mmCIF file of C-alpha atoms in Angstrom:
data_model
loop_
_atom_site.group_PDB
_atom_site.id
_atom_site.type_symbol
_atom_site.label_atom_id
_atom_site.label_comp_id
_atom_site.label_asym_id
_atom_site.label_seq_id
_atom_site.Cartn_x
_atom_site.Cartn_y
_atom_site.Cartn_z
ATOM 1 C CA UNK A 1 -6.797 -17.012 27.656
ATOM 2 C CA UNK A 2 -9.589 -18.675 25.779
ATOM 3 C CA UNK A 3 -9.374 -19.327 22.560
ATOM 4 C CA UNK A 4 -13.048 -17.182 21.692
ATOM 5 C CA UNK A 5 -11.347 -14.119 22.998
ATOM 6 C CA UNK A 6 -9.185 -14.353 19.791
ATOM 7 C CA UNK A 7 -12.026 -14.762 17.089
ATOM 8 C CA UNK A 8 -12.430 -11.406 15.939
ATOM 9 C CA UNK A 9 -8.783 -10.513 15.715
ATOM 10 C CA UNK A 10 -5.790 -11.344 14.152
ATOM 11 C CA UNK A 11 -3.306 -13.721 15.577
ATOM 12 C CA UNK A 12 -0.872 -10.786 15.212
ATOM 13 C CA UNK A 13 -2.303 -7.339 16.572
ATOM 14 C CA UNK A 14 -1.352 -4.347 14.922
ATOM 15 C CA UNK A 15 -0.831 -0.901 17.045
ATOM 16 C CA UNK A 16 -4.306 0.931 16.094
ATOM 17 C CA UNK A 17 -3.391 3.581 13.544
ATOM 18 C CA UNK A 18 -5.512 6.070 15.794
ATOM 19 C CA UNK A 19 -3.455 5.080 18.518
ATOM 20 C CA UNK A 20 -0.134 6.842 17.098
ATOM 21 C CA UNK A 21 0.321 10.115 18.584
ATOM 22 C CA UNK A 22 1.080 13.321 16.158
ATOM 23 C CA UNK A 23 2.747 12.495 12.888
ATOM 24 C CA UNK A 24 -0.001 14.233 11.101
ATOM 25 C CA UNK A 25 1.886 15.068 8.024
ATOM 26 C CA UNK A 26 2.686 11.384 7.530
ATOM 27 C CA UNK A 27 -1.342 10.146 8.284
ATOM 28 C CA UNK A 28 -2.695 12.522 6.151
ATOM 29 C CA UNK A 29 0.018 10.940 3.217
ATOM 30 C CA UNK A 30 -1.017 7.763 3.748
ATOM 31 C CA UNK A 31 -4.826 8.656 4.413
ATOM 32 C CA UNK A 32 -4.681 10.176 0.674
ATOM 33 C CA UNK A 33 -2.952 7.693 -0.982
ATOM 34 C CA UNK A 34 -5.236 5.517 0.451
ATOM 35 C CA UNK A 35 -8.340 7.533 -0.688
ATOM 36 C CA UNK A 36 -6.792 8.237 -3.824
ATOM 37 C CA UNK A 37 -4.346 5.769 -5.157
ATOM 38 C CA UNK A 38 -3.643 7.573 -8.757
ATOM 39 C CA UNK A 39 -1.566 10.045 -6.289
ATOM 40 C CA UNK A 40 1.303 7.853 -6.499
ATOM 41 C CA UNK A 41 2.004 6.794 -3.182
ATOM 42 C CA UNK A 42 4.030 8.000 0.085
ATOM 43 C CA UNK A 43 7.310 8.304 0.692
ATOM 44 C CA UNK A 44 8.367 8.244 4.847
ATOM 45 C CA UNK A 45 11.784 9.458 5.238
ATOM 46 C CA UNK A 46 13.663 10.152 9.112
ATOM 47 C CA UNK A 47 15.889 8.387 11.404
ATOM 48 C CA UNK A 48 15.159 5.041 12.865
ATOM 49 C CA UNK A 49 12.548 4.976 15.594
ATOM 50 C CA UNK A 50 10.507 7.768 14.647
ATOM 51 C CA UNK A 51 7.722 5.575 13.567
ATOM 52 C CA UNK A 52 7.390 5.071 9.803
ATOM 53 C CA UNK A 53 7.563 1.162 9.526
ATOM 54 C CA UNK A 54 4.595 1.285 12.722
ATOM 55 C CA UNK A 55 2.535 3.954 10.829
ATOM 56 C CA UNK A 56 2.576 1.985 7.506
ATOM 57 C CA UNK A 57 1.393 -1.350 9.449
ATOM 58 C CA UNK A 58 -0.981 0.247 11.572
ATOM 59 C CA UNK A 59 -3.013 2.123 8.203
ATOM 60 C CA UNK A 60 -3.633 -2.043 7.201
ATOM 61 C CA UNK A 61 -5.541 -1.841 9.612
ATOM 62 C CA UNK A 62 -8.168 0.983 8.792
ATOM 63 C CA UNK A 63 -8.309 -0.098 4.969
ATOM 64 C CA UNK A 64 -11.752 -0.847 3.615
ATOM 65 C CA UNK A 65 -12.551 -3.847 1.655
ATOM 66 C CA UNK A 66 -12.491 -4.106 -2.401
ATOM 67 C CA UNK A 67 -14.259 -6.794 -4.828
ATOM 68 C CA UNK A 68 -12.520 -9.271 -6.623
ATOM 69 C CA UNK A 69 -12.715 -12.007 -8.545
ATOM 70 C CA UNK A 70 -13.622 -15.110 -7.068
ATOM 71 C CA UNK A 71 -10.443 -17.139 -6.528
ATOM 72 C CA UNK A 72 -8.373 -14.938 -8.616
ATOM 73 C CA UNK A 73 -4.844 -15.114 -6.997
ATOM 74 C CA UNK A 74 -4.066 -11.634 -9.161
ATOM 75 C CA UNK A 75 -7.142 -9.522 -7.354
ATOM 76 C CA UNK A 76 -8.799 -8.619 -10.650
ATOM 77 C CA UNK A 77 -11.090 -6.184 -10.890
ATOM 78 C CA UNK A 78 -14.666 -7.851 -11.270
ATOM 79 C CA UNK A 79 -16.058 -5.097 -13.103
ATOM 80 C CA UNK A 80 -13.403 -3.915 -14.945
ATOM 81 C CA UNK A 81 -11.716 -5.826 -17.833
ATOM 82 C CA UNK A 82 -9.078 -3.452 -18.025
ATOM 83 C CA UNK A 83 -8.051 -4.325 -14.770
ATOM 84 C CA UNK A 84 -8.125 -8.529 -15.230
ATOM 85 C CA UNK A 85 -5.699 -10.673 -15.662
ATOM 86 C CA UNK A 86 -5.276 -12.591 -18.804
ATOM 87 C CA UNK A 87 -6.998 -15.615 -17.749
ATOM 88 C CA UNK A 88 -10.090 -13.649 -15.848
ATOM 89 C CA UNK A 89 -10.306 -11.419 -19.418
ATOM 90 C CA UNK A 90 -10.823 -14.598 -21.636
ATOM 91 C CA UNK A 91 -13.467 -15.801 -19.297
ATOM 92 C CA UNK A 92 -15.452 -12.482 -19.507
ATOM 93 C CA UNK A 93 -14.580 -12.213 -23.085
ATOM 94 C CA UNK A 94 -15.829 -16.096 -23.906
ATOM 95 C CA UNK A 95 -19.408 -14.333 -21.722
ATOM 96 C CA UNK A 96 -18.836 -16.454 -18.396
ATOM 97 C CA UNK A 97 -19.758 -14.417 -15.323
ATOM 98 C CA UNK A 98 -17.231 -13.673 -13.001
ATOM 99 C CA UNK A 99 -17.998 -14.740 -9.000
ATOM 100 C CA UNK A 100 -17.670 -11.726 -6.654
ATOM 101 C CA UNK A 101 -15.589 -11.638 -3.137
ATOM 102 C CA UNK A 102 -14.680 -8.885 -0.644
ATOM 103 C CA UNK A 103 -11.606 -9.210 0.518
ATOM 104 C CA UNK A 104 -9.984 -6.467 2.866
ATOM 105 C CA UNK A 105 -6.674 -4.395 1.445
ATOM 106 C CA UNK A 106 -3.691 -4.991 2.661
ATOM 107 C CA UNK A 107 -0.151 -3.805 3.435
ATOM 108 C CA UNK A 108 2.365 -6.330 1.471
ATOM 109 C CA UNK A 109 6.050 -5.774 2.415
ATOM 110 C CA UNK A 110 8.798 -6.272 -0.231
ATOM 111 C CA UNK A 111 11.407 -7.752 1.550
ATOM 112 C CA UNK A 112 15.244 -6.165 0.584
ATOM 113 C CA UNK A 113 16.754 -9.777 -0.078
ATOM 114 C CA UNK A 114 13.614 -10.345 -2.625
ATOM 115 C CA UNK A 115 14.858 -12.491 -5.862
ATOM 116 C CA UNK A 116 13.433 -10.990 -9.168
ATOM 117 C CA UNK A 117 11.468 -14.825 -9.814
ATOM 118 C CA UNK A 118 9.831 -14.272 -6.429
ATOM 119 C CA UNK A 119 8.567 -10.716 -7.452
ATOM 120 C CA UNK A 120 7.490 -11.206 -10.599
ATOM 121 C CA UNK A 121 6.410 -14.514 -10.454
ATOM 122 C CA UNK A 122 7.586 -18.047 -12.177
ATOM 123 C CA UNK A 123 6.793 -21.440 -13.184
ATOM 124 C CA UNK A 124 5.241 -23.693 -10.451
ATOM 125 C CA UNK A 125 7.786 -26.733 -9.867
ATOM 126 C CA UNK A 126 5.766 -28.632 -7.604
ATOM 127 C CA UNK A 127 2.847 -28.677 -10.555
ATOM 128 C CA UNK A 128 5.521 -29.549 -13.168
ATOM 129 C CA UNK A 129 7.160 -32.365 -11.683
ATOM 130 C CA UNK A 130 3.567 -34.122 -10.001
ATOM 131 C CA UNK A 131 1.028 -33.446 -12.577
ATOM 132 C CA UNK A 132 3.053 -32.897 -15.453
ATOM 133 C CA UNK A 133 1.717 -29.739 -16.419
ATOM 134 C CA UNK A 134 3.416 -26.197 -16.859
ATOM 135 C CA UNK A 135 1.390 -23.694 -14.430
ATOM 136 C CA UNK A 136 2.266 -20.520 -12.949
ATOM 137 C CA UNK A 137 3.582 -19.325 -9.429
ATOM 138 C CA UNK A 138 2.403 -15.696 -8.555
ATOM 139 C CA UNK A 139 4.892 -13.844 -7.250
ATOM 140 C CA UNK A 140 4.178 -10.284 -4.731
ATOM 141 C CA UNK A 141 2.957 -8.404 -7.665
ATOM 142 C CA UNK A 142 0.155 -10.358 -7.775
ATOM 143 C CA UNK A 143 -0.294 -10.109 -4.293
ATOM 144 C CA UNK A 144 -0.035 -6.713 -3.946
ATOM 145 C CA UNK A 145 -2.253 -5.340 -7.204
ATOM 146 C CA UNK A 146 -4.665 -3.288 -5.140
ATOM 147 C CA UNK A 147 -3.061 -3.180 -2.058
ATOM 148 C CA UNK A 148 -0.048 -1.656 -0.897
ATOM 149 C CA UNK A 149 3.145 -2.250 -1.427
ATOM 150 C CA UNK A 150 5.288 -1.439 1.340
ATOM 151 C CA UNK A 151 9.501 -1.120 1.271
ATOM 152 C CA UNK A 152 11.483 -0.773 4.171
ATOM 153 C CA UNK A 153 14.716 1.224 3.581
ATOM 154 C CA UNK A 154 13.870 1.358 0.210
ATOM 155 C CA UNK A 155 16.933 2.872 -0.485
ATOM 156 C CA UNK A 156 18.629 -0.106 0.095
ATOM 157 C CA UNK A 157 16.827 -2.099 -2.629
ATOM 158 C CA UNK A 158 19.202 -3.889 -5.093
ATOM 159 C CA UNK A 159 19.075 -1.945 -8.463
ATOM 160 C CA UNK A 160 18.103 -4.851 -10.696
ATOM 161 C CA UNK A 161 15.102 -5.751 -8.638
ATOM 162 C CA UNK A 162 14.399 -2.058 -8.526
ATOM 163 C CA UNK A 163 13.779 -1.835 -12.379
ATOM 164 C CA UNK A 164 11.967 -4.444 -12.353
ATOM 165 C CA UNK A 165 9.416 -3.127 -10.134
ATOM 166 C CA UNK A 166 9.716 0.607 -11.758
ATOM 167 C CA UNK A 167 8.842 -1.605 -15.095
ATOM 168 C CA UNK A 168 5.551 -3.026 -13.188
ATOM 169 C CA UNK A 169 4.871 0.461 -11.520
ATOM 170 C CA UNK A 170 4.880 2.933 -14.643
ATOM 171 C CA UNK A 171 3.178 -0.037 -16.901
ATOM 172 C CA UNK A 172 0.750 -0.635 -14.054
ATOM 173 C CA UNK A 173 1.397 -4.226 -15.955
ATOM 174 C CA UNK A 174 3.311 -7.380 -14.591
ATOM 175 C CA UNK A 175 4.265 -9.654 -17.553
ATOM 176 C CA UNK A 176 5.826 -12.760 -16.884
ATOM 177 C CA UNK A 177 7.699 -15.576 -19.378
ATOM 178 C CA UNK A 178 8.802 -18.398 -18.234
ATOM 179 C CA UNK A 179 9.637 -21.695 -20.039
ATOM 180 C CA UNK A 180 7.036 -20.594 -22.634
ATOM 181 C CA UNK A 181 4.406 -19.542 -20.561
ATOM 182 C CA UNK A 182 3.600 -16.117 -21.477
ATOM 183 C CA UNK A 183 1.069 -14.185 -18.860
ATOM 184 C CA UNK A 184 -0.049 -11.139 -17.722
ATOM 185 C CA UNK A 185 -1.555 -9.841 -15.259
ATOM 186 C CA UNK A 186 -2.495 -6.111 -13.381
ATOM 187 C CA UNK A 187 0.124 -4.361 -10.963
ATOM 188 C CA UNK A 188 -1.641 -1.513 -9.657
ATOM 189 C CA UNK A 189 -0.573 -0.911 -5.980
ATOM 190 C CA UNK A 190 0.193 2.382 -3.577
ATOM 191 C CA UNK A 191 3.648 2.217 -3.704
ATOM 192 C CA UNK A 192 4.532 2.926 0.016
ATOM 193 C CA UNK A 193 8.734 3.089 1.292
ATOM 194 C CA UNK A 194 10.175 4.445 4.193
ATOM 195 C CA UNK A 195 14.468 5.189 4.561
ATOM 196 C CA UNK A 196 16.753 6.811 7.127
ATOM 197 C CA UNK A 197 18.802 9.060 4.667
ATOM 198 C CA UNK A 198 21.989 8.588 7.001
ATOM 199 C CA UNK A 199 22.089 4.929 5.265
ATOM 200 C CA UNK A 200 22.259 6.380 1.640
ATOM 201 C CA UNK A 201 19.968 8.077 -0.942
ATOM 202 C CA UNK A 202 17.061 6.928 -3.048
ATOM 203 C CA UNK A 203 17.751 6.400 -7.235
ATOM 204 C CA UNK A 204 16.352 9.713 -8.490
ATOM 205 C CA UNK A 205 14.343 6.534 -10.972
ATOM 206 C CA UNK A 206 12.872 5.494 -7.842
ATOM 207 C CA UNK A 207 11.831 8.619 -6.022
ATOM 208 C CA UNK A 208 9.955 9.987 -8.774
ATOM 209 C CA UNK A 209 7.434 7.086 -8.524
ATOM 210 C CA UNK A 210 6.589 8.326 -5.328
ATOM 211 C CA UNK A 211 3.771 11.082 -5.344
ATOM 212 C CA UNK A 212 4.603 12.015 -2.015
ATOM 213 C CA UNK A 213 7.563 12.748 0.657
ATOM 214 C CA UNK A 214 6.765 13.299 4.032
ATOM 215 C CA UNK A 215 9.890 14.018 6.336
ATOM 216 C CA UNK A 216 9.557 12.323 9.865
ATOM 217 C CA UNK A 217 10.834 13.360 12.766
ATOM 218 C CA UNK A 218 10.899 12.496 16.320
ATOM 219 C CA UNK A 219 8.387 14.777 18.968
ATOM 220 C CA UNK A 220 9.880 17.541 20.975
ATOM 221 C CA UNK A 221 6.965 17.800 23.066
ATOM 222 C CA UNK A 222 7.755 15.846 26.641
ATOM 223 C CA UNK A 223 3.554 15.590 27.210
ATOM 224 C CA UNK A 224 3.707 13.804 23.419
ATOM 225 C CA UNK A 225 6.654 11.580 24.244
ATOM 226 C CA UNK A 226 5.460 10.590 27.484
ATOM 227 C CA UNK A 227 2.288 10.094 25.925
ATOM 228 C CA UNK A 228 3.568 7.170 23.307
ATOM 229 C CA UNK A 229 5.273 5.690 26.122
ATOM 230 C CA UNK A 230 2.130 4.939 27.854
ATOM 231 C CA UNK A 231 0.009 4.451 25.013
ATOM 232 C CA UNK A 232 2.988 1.392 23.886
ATOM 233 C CA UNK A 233 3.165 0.167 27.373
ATOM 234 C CA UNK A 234 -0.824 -0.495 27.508
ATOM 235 C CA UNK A 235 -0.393 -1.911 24.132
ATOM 236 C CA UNK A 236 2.316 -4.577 25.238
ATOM 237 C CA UNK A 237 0.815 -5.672 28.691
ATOM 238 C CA UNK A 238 -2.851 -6.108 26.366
ATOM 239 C CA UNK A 239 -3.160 -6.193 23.173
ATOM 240 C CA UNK A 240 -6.277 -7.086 22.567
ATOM 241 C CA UNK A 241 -8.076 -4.875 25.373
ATOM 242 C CA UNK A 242 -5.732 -1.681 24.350
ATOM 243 C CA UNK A 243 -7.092 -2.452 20.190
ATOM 244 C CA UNK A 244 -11.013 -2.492 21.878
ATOM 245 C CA UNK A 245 -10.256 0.893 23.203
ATOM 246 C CA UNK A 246 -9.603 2.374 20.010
ATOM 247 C CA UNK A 247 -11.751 0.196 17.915
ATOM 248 C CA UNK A 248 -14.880 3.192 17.402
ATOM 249 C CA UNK A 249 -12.022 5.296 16.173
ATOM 250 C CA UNK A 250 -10.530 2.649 13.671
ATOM 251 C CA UNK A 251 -13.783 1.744 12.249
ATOM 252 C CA UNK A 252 -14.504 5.500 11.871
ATOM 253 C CA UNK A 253 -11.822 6.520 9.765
ATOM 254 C CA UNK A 254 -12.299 3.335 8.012
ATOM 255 C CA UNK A 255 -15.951 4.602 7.025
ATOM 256 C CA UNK A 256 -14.558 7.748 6.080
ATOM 257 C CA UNK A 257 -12.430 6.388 3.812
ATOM 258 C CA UNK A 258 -14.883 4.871 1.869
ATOM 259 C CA UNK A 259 -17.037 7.962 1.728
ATOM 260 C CA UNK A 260 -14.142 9.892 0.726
ATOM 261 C CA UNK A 261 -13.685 7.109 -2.156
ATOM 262 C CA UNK A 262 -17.096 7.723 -3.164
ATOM 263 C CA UNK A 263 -17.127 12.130 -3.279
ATOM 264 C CA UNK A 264 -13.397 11.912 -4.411
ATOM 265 C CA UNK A 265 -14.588 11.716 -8.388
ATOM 266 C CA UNK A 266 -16.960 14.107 -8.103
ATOM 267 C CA UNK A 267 -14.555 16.928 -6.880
ATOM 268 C CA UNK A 268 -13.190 19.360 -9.818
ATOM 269 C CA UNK A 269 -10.640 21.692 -9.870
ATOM 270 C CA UNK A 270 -11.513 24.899 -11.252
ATOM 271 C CA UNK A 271 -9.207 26.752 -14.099
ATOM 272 C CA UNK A 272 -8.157 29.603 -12.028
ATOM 273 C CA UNK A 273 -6.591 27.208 -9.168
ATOM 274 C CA UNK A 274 -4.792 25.001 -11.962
ATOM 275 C CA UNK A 275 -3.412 28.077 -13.544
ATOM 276 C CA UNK A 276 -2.368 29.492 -10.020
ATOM 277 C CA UNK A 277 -0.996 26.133 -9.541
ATOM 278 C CA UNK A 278 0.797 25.678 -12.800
ATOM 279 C CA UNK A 279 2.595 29.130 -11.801
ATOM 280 C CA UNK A 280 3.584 28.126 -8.723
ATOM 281 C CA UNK A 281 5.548 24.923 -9.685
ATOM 282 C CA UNK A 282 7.060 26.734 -12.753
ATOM 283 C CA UNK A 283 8.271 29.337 -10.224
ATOM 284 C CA UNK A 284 9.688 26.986 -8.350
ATOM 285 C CA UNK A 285 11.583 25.344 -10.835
ATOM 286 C CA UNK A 286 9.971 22.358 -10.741
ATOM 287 C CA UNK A 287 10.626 20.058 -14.284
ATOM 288 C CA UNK A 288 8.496 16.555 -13.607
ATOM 289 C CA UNK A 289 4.716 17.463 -14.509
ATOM 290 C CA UNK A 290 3.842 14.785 -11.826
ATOM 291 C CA UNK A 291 3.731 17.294 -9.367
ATOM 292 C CA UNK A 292 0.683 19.536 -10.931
ATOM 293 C CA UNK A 293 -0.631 16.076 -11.058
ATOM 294 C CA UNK A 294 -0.086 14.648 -7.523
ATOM 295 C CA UNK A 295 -1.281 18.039 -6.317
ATOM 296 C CA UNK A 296 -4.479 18.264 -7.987
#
């Protein structure tokens, strides 16, 4: 294979999101969250191999692309100082001007065996011991501030690191102190975790930061299983040529997004479908008042 075949793509191709046959329940989460990400993110929850870690992977790659600052490492905002960092805030507060990039979003994964410093973030040893100076490491929070952060069997997540990142979700905040460096720096992300409930539940702490569950299940349909085993089969004797095929598609919904992005904050709720709303959920004796505000 020549190595110009490759430019436009990835080293590592991702199953096309518009590839994946039904599911609908579970796009349609992730499509909103992803139009929307004050919903609270998505919460995937069946037995293994019903396709919740490939969905999550595959939506990277219909994403649009977001400014940021210039060489941030934290994804700051550029036109928002209550979305900067510390050190991008004292710039625009001292009247420098801030250099633009796009840079596409992104699916980060938390990995289960994560350590707390490696979240969070901590003191850069290599800077400390050559130059002599005390600099911070970023740790996935910064990574994933306007992206999406994505836990496989999040129900398996040690508790302590789980606080930690309930403390960076509900704040929308990561501060970190090490050695008496004090920083801080924005942790907005779509919180995005998938679990098979026959390995244990989810903290009720935990589950409430998701906006919502989707149950998935495998397809009874024999046309719709025999389906995904020819779609998978294409994809693993060619990549690249099976991605091609559904490249119109991909860049599509990807336009869609963005339009959806833009009408999304124009769109009101009138009083008589909040009351009716309100009603409903009191009815259904429903405490959290997330969910009148996920639903609207």
């Amino acid at each position: 294979m020549k190595a110009n075949k490759l430019s436009r793509f990835e080293r590592k191709i991702i199953f096309p999101f518009t590839a994946i046959v039904g599911q609908e329940r579970a796009k349609l989460a992730l499509l909103c969250c992803a139009v929307d990400p004050t919903i609270g993110g998505v919460l995937l929850s069946g037995e293994k191999g019903t396709g919740k870690s490939t969905l999550v992977r595959a939506l990277s790659q219909v994403l649009p692309e977001i400014e940021v600052v210039k060489g941030c490492p934290f994804n700051c905002n550029p036109y928002n100082p209550l979305e900067m960092c510390d050190s991008c805030y004292a710039k625009v507060m001292s009247g420098s001007k801030l250099k633009v990039a796009k840079r596409k979003m992104k699916v980060v994964d938390l990995p289960l065996s994560i350590t707390v410093d490696r979240l969070v973030g901590t003191l850069d040893i290599k800077k400390a011991l050559t130059e002599g100076v005390r600099a911070l490491q970023p740790g996935l929070l910064a990574e994933a501030n306007r992206n999406i952060l994505y836990i496989d069997e999040v129900n398996l997540l040690d508790d302590y690191v789980a606080d930690v990142l309930l403390d960076a979700a509900a704040m929308g905040w990561n501060i970190i102190e090490r050695e008496g460096i004090s920083f801080r720096h924005p942790a907005r992300f779509i919180l995005v975790g998938s679990m098979n409930p026959e390995e244990g539940e989810l903290r009720p702490q935990l589950l409430d930061r998701f906006g919502l569950y989707v149950k998935v299940e495998a397809l009874r349909d024999p046309e719709e299983r025999a389906e995904i085993v020819r779609r998978v089969e294409e994809f693993h004797a060619d990549p690249i040529s099976f991605y091609r095929k559904y490249e119109k598609e991909e860049e599509s919904l990807r336009r869609s997004i963005i339009r959806a992005r833009e009408l999304v904050k124009d769109v009101v709720i009138d009083d008589d479908l909040l009351k009716l709303l309100i009603d409903t959920i009191i009815k259904l004796n429903i405490g959290t008042h997330r969910a009148e505000i996920t639903t609207v």
